[in-house]
PDB file of C-alpha atoms in Angstrom:
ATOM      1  CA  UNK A   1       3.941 -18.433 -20.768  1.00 72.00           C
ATOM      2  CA  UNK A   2       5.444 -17.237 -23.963  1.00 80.00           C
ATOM      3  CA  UNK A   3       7.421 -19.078 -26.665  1.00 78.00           C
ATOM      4  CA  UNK A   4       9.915 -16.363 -25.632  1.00 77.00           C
ATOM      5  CA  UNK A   5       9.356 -17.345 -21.781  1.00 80.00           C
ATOM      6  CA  UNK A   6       9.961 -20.477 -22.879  1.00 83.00           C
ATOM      7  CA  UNK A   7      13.398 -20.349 -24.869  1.00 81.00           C
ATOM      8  CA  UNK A   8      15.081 -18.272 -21.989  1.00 80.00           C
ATOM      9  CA  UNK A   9      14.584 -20.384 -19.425  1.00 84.00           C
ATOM     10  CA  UNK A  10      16.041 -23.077 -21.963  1.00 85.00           C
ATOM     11  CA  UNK A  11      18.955 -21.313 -22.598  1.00 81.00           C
ATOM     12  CA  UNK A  12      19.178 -20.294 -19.069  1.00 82.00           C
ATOM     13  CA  UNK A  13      18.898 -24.219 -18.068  1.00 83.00           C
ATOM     14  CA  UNK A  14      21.302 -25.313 -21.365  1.00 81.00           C
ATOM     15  CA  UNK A  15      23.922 -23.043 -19.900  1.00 77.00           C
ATOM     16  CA  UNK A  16      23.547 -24.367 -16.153  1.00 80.00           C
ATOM     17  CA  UNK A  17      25.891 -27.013 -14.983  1.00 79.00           C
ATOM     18  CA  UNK A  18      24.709 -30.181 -15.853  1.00 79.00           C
ATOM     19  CA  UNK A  19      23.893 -31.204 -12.284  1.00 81.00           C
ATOM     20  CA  UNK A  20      21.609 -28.613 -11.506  1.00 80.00           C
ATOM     21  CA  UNK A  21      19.493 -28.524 -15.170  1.00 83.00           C
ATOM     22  CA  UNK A  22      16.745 -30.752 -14.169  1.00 86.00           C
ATOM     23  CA  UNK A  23      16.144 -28.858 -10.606  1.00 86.00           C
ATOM     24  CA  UNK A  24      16.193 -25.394 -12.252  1.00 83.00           C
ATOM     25  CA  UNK A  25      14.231 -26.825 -15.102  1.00 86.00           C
ATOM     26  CA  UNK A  26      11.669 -27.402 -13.311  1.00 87.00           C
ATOM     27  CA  UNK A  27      11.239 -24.733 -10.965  1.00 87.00           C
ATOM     28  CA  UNK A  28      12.204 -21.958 -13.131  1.00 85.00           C
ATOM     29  CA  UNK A  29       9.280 -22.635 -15.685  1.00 87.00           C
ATOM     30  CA  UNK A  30       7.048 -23.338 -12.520  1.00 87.00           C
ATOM     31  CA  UNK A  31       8.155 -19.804 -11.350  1.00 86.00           C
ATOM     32  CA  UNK A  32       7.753 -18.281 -14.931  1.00 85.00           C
ATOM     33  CA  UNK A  33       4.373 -20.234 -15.482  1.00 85.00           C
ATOM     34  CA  UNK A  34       3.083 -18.466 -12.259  1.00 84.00           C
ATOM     35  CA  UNK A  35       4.144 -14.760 -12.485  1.00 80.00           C
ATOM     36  CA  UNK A  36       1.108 -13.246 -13.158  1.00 80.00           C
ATOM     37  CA  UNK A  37      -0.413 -14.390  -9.865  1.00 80.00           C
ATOM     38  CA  UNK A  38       2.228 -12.347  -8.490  1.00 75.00           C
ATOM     39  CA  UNK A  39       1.604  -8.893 -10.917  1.00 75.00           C
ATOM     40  CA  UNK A  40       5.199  -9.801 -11.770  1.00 78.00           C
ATOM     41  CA  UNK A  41       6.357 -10.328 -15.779  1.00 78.00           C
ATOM     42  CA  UNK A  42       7.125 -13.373 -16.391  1.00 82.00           C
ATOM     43  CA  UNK A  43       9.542 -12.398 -19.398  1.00 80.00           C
ATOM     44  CA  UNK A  44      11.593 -10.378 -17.143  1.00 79.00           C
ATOM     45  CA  UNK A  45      12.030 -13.624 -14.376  1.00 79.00           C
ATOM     46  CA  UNK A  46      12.834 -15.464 -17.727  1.00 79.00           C
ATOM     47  CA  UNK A  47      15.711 -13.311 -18.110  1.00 76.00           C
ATOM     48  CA  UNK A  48      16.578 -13.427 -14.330  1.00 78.00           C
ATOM     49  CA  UNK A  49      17.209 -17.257 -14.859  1.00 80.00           C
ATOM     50  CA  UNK A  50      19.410 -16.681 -17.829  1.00 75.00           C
ATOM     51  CA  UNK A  51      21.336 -13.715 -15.573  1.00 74.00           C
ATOM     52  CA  UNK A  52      21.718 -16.313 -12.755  1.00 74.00           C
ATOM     53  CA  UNK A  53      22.858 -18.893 -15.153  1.00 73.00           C
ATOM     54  CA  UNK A  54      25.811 -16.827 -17.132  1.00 65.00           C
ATOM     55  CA  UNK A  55      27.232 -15.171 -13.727  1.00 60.00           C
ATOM     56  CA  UNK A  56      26.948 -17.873 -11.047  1.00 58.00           C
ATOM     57  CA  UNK A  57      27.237 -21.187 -12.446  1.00 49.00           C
ATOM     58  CA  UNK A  58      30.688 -22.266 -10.529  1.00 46.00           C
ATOM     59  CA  UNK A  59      28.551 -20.806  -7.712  1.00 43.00           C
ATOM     60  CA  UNK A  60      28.554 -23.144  -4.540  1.00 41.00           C
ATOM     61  CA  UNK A  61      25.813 -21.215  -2.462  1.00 39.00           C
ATOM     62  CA  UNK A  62      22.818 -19.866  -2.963  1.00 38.00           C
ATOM     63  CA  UNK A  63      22.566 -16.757  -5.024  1.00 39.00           C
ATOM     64  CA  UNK A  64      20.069 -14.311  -5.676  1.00 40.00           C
ATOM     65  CA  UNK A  65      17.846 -16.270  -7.196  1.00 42.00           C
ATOM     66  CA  UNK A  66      18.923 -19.473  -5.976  1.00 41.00           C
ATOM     67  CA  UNK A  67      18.804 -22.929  -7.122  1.00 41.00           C
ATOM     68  CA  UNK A  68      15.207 -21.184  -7.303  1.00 41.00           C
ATOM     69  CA  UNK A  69      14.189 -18.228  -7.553  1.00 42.00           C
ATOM     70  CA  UNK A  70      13.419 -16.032  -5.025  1.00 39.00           C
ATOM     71  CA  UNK A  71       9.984 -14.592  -5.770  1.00 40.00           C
ATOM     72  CA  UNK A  72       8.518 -11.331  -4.431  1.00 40.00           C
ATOM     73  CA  UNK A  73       6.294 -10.773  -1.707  1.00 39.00           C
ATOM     74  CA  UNK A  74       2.618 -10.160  -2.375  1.00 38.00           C
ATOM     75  CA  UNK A  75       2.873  -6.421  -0.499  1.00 40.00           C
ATOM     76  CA  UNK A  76       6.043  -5.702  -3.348  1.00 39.00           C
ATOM     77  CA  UNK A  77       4.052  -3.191  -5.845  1.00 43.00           C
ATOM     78  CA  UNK A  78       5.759  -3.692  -9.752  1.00 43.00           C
ATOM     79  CA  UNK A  79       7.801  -0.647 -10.660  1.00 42.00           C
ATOM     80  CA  UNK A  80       9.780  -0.089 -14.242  1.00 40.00           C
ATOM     81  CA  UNK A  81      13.106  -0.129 -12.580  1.00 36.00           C
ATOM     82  CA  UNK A  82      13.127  -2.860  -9.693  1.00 37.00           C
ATOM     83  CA  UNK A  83      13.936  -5.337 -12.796  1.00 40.00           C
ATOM     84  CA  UNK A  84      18.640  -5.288 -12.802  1.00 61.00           C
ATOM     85  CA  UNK A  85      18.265  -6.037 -16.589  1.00 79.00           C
ATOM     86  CA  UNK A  86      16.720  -2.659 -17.312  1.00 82.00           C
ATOM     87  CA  UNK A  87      19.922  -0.712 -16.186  1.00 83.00           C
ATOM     88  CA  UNK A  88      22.040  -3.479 -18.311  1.00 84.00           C
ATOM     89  CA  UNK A  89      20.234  -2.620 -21.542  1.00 87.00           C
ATOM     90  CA  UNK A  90      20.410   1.042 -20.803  1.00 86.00           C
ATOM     91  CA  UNK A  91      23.815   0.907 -20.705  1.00 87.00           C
ATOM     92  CA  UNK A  92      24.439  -1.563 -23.526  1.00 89.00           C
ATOM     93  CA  UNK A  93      22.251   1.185 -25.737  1.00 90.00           C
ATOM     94  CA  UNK A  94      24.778   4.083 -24.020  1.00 88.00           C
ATOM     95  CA  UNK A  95      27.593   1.656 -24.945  1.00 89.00           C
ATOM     96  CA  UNK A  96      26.883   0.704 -28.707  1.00 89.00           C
ATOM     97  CA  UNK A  97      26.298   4.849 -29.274  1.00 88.00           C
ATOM     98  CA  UNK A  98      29.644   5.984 -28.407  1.00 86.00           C
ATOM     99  CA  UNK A  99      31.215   3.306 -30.096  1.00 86.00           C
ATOM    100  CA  UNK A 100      30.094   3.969 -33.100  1.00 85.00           C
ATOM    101  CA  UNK A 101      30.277   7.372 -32.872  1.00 82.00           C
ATOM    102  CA  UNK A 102      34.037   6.222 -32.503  1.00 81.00           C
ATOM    103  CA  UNK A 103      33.903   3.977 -35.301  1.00 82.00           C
ATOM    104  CA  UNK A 104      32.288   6.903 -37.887  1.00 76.00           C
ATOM    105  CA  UNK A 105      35.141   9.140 -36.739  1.00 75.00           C
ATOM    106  CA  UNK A 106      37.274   6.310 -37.777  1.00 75.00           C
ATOM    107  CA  UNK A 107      35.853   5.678 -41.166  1.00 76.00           C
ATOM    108  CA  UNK A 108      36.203   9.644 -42.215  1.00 69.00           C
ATOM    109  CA  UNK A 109      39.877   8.141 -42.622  1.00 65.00           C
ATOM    110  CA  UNK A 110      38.619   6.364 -45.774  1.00 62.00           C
ATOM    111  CA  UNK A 111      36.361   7.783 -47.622  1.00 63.00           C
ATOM    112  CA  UNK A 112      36.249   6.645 -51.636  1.00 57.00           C
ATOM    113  CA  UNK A 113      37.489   3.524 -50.615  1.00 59.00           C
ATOM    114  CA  UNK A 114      35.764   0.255 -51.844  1.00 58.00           C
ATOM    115  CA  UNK A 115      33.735  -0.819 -48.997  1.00 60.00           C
ATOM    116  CA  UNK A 116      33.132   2.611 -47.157  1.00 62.00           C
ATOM    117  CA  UNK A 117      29.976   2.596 -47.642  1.00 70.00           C
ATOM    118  CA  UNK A 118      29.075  -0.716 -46.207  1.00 76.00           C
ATOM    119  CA  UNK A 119      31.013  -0.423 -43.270  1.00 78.00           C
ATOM    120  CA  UNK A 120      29.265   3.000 -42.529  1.00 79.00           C
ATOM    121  CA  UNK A 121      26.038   1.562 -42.706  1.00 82.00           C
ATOM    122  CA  UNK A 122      26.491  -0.675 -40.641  1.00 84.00           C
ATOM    123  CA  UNK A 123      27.715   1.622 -38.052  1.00 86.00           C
ATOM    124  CA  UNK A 124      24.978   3.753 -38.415  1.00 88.00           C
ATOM    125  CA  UNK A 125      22.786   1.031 -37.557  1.00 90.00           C
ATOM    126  CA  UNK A 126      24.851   0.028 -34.443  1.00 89.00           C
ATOM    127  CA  UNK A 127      24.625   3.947 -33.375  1.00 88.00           C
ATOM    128  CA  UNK A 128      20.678   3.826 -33.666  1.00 91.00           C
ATOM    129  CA  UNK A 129      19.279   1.335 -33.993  1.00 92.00           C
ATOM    130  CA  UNK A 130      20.886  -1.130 -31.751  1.00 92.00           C
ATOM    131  CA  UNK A 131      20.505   1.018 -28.892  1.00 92.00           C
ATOM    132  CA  UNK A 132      16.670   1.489 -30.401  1.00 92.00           C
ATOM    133  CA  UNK A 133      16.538  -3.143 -29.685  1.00 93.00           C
ATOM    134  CA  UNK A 134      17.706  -2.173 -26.344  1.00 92.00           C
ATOM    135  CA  UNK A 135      15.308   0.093 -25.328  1.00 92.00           C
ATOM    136  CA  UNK A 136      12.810  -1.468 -26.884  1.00 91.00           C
ATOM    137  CA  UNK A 137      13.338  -4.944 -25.088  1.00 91.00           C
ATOM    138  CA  UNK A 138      13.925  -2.886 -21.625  1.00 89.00           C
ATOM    139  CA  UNK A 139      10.031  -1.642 -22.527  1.00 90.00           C
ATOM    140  CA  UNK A 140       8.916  -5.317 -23.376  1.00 88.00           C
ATOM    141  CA  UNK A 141      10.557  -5.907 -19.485  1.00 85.00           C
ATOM    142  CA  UNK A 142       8.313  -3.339 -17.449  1.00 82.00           C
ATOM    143  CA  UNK A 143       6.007  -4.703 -15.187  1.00 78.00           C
ATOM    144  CA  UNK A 144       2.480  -3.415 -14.544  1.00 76.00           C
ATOM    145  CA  UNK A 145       1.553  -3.225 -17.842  1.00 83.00           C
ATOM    146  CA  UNK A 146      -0.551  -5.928 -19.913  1.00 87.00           C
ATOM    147  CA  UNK A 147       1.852  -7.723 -22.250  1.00 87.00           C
ATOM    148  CA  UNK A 148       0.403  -6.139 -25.641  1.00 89.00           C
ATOM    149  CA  UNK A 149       0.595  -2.871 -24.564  1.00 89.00           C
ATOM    150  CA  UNK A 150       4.095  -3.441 -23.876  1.00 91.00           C
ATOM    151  CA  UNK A 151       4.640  -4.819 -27.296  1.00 91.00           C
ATOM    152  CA  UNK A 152       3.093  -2.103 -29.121  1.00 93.00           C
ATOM    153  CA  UNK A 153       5.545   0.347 -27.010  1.00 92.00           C
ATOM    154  CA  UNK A 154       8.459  -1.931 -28.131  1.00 92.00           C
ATOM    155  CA  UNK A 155       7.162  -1.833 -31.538  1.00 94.00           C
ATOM    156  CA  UNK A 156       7.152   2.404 -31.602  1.00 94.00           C
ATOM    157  CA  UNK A 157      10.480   2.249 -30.136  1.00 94.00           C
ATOM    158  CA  UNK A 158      11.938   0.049 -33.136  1.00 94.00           C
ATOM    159  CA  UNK A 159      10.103   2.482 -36.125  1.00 94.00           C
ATOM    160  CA  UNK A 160      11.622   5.753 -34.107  1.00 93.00           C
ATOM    161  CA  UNK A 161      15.106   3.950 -34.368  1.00 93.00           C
ATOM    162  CA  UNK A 162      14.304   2.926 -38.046  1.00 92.00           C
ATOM    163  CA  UNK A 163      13.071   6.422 -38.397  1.00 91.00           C
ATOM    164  CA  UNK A 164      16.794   7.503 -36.634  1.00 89.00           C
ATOM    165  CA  UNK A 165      18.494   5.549 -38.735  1.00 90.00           C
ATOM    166  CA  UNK A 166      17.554   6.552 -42.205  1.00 89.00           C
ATOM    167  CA  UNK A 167      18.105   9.712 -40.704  1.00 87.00           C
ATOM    168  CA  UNK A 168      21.916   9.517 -40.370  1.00 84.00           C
ATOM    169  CA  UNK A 169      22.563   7.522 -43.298  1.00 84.00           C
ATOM    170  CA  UNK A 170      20.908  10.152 -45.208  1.00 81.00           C
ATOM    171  CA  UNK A 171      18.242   8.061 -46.947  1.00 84.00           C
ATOM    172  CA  UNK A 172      15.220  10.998 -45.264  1.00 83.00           C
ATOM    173  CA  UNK A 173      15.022  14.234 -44.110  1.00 81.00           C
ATOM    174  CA  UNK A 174      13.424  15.090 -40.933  1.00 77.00           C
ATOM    175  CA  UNK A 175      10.635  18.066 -41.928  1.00 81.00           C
ATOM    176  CA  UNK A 176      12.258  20.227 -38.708  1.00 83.00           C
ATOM    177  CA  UNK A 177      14.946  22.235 -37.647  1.00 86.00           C
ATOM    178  CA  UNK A 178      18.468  19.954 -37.879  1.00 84.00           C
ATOM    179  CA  UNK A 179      18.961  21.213 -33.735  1.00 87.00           C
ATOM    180  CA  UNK A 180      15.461  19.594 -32.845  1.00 90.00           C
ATOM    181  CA  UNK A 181      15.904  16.319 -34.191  1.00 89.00           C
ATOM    182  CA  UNK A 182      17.897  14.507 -32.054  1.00 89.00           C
ATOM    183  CA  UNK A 183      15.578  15.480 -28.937  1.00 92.00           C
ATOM    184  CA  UNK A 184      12.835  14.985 -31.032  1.00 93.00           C
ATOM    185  CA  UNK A 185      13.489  11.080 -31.441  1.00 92.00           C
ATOM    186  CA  UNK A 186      14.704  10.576 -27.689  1.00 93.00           C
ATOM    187  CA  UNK A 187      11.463  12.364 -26.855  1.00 94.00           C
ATOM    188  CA  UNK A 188       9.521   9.541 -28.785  1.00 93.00           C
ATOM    189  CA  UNK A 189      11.348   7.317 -26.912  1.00 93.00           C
ATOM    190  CA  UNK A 190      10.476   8.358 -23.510  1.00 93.00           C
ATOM    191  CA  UNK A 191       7.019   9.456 -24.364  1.00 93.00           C
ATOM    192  CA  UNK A 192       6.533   5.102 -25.678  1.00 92.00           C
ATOM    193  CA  UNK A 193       7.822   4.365 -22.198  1.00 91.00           C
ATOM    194  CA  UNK A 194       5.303   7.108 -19.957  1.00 91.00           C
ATOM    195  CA  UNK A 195       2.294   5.261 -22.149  1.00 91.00           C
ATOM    196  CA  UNK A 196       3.243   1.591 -21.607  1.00 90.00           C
ATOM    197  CA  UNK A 197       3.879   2.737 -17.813  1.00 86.00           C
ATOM    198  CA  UNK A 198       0.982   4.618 -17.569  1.00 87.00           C
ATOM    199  CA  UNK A 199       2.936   7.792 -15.818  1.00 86.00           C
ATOM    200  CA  UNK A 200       0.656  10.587 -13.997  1.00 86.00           C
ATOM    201  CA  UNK A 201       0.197  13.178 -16.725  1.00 86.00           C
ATOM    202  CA  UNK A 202       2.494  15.802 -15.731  1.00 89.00           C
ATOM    203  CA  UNK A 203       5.584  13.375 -16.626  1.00 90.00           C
ATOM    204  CA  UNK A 204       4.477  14.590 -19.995  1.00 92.00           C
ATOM    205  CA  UNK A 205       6.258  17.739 -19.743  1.00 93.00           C
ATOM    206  CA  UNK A 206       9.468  16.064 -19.250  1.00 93.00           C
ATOM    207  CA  UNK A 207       9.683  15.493 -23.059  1.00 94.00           C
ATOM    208  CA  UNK A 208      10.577  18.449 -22.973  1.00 94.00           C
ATOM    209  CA  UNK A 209      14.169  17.732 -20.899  1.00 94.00           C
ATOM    210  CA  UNK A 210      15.881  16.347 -24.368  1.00 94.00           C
ATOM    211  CA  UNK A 211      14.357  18.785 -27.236  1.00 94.00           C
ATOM    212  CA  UNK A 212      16.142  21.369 -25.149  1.00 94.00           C
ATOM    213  CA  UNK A 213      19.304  19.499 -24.262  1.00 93.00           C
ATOM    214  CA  UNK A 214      19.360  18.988 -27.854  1.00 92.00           C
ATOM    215  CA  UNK A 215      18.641  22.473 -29.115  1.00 93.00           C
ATOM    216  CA  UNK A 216      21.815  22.933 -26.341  1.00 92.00           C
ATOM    217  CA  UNK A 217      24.085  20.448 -27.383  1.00 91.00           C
ATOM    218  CA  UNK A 218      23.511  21.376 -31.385  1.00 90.00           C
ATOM    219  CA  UNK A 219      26.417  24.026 -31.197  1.00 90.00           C
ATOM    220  CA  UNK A 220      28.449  22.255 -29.136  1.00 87.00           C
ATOM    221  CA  UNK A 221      28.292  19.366 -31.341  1.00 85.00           C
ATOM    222  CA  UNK A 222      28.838  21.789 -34.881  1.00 83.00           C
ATOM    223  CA  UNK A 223      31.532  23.700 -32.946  1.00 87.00           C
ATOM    224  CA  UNK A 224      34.028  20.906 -32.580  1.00 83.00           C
ATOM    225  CA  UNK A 225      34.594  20.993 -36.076  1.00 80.00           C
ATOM    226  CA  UNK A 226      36.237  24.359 -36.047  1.00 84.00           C
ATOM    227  CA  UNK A 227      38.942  22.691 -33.366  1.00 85.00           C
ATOM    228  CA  UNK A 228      42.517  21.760 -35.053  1.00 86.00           C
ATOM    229  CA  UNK A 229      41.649  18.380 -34.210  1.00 83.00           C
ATOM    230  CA  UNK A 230      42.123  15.363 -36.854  1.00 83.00           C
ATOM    231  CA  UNK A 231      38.931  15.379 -38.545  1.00 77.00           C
ATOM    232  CA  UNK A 232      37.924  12.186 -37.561  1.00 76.00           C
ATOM    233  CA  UNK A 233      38.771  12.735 -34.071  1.00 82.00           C
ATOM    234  CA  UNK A 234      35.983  15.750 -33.982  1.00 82.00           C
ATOM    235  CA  UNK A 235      33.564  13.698 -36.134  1.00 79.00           C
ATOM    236  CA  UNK A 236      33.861  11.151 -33.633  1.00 81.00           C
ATOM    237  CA  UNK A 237      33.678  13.468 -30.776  1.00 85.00           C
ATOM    238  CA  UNK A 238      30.540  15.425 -32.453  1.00 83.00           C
ATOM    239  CA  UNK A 239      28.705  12.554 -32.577  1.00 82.00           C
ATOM    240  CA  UNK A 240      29.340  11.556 -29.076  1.00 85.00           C
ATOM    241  CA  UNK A 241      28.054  14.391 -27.717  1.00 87.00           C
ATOM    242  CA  UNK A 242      24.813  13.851 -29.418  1.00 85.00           C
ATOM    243  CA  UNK A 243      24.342  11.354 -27.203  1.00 88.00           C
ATOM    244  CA  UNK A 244      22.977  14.016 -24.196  1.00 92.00           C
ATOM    245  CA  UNK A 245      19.551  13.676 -25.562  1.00 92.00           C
ATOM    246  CA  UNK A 246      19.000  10.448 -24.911  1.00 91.00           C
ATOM    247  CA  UNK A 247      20.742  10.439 -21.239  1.00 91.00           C
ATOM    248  CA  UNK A 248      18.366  13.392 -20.637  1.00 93.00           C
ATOM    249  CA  UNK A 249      15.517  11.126 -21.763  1.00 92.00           C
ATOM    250  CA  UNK A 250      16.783   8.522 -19.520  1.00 89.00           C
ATOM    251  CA  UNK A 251      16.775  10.591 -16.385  1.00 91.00           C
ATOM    252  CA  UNK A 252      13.528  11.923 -17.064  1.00 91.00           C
ATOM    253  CA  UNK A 253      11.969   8.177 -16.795  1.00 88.00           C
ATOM    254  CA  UNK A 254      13.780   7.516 -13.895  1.00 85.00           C
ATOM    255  CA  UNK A 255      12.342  11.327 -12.784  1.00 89.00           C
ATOM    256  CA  UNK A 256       8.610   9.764 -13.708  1.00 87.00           C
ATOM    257  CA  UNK A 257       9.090   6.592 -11.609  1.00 79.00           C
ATOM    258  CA  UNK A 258      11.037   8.078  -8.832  1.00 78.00           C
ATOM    259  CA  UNK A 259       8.169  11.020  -8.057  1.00 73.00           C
ATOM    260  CA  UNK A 260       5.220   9.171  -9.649  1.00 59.00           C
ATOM    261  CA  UNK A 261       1.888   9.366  -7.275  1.00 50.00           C
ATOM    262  CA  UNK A 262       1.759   5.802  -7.117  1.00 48.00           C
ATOM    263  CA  UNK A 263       2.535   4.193  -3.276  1.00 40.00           C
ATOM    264  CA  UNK A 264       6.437   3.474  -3.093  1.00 41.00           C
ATOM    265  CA  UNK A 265       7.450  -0.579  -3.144  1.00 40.00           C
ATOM    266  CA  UNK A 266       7.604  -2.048   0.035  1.00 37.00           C
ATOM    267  CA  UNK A 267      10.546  -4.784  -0.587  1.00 40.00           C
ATOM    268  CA  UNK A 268      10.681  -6.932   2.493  1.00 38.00           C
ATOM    269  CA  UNK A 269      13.888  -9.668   2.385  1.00 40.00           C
ATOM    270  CA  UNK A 270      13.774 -13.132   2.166  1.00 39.00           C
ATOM    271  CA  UNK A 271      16.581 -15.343   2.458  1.00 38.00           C
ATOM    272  CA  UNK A 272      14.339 -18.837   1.000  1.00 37.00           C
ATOM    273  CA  UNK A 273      12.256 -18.790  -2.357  1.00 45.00           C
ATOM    274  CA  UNK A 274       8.263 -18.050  -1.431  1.00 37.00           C
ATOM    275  CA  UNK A 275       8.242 -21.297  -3.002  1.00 40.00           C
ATOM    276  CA  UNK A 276      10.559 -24.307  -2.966  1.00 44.00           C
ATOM    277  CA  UNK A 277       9.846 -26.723  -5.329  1.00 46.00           C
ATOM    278  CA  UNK A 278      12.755 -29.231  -5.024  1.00 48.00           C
ATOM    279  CA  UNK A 279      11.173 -30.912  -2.085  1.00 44.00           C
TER     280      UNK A 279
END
């Protein structure tokens, strides 16, 4: 168990109601502890019990997970997307891009005024490289895959987004065409997830999906700015669209996993915990 392990399940136990902290205490760390025996990551069950504690904790009945939680069954194969948080970050990354795409659109309103610059940087950063963190900790979450290959997935992740967001602030240039870039990062992004997953090789040519939904989308995007719209309205709507890319990306992992020549999951349900440690 990690020192990260360890500091969700103590937020998820700090957040609990107080008469059900020393119960979950307990059996969520037991849980944690023993993950591995189950070829299940024991980060992602840490974030379970934090999941269970912000959105049921005026619950009177069992949840999901339970007072504890409800582990898998041994026949249960680990896939990349049986874990709910995945989706969450995914769509927190999808989230943070289009609003600040908004927000850019909003600054073109006042530019050469003192603090433009600031606030644009740090827009830029929540339009890369937050939704960079995101993916990144949704590749630390994957199961089947040893722990520091994960990291060093989450790690590539993080320089792309660096990499992103020098990018748009203007601080490098990217040594390719301007309509290629955009597909070019989601592409890293998606090929860091195939090699922590260890996808059959011919996922590999789905890197391909968003260099061309970016070469598509590069007109599109340019071509809003001949509209008689405000000018910040079609900045913001420009950069939106550049978001394609990475949706593209996103479909292509769930394309890997869904047609991947690994045996499908066999999820059988169980209403009790495999193990109920509050006798």
């Amino acid at each position: 168990m990690t020192a990260l392990d360890r500091f969700l399940v103590g937020a998820a136990v700090a957040v609990s109601p107080a008469a059900h902290r020393d119960t979950r205490r307990e059996q969520w760390l037991a849980d944690v502890r023993d993950a591995r025996e189950l070829d299940l990551s024991p980060t992602a069950l840490a974030f379970g019990a934090l999941t269970t504690a912000l959105f049921h904790r005026r619950a009177g009945h069992r949840s999901t997970w339970g007072e504890s939680m409800t582990a898998a069954p041994l026949t249960v194969r680990a896939a990349p997307h049986t874990i709910p948080t995945i989706p969450v970050l995914l769509t927190l990354a999808v989230v943070s891009f289009l609003g600040a795409s908004l927000g850019l659109g909003l600054l073109q309103r006042y530019n050469g005024y003192p603090g433009g610059t600031q606030s644009a940087l740090l827009v830029s950063f929540c339009l890369t490289v937050v939704p960079g963190l995101a993916v990144g900790l949704s590749v630390m979450l994957a199961t089947g895959s040893p722990l520091r290959r994960r990291t060093m997935g989450a790690l590539v992740v993080l320089a792309v987004s660096v990499l992103w967001w020098a990018i748009v602030t203007g601080f490098l240039d990217l040594p390719t065409h301007p309509a290629l870039a955009l597909g070019i990062i989601a592409g890293a992004w998606l090929a860091a997830w195939l090699v922590v997953l260890r996808r059959p090789r011919w996922t590999w040519s789905l890197l391909l999906l968003p260099i061309v939904a970016s070469v598509v989308v590069f007109p599109l995007s340019n071509g809003l700015y001949g509209t008689p719209l405000a000018y910040s309205v079609k900045a913001a709507l420009a950069t939106a669209v550049d978001a394609v890319p990475f949706l593209v990306a996103v479909a292509g992992a769930a394309i890997a996993a869904r047609f991947s020549t690994d045996a499908p999951a066999l999820v059988e349900a169980h209403g009790e915990a495999l193990v109920d440690k509050s006798a």
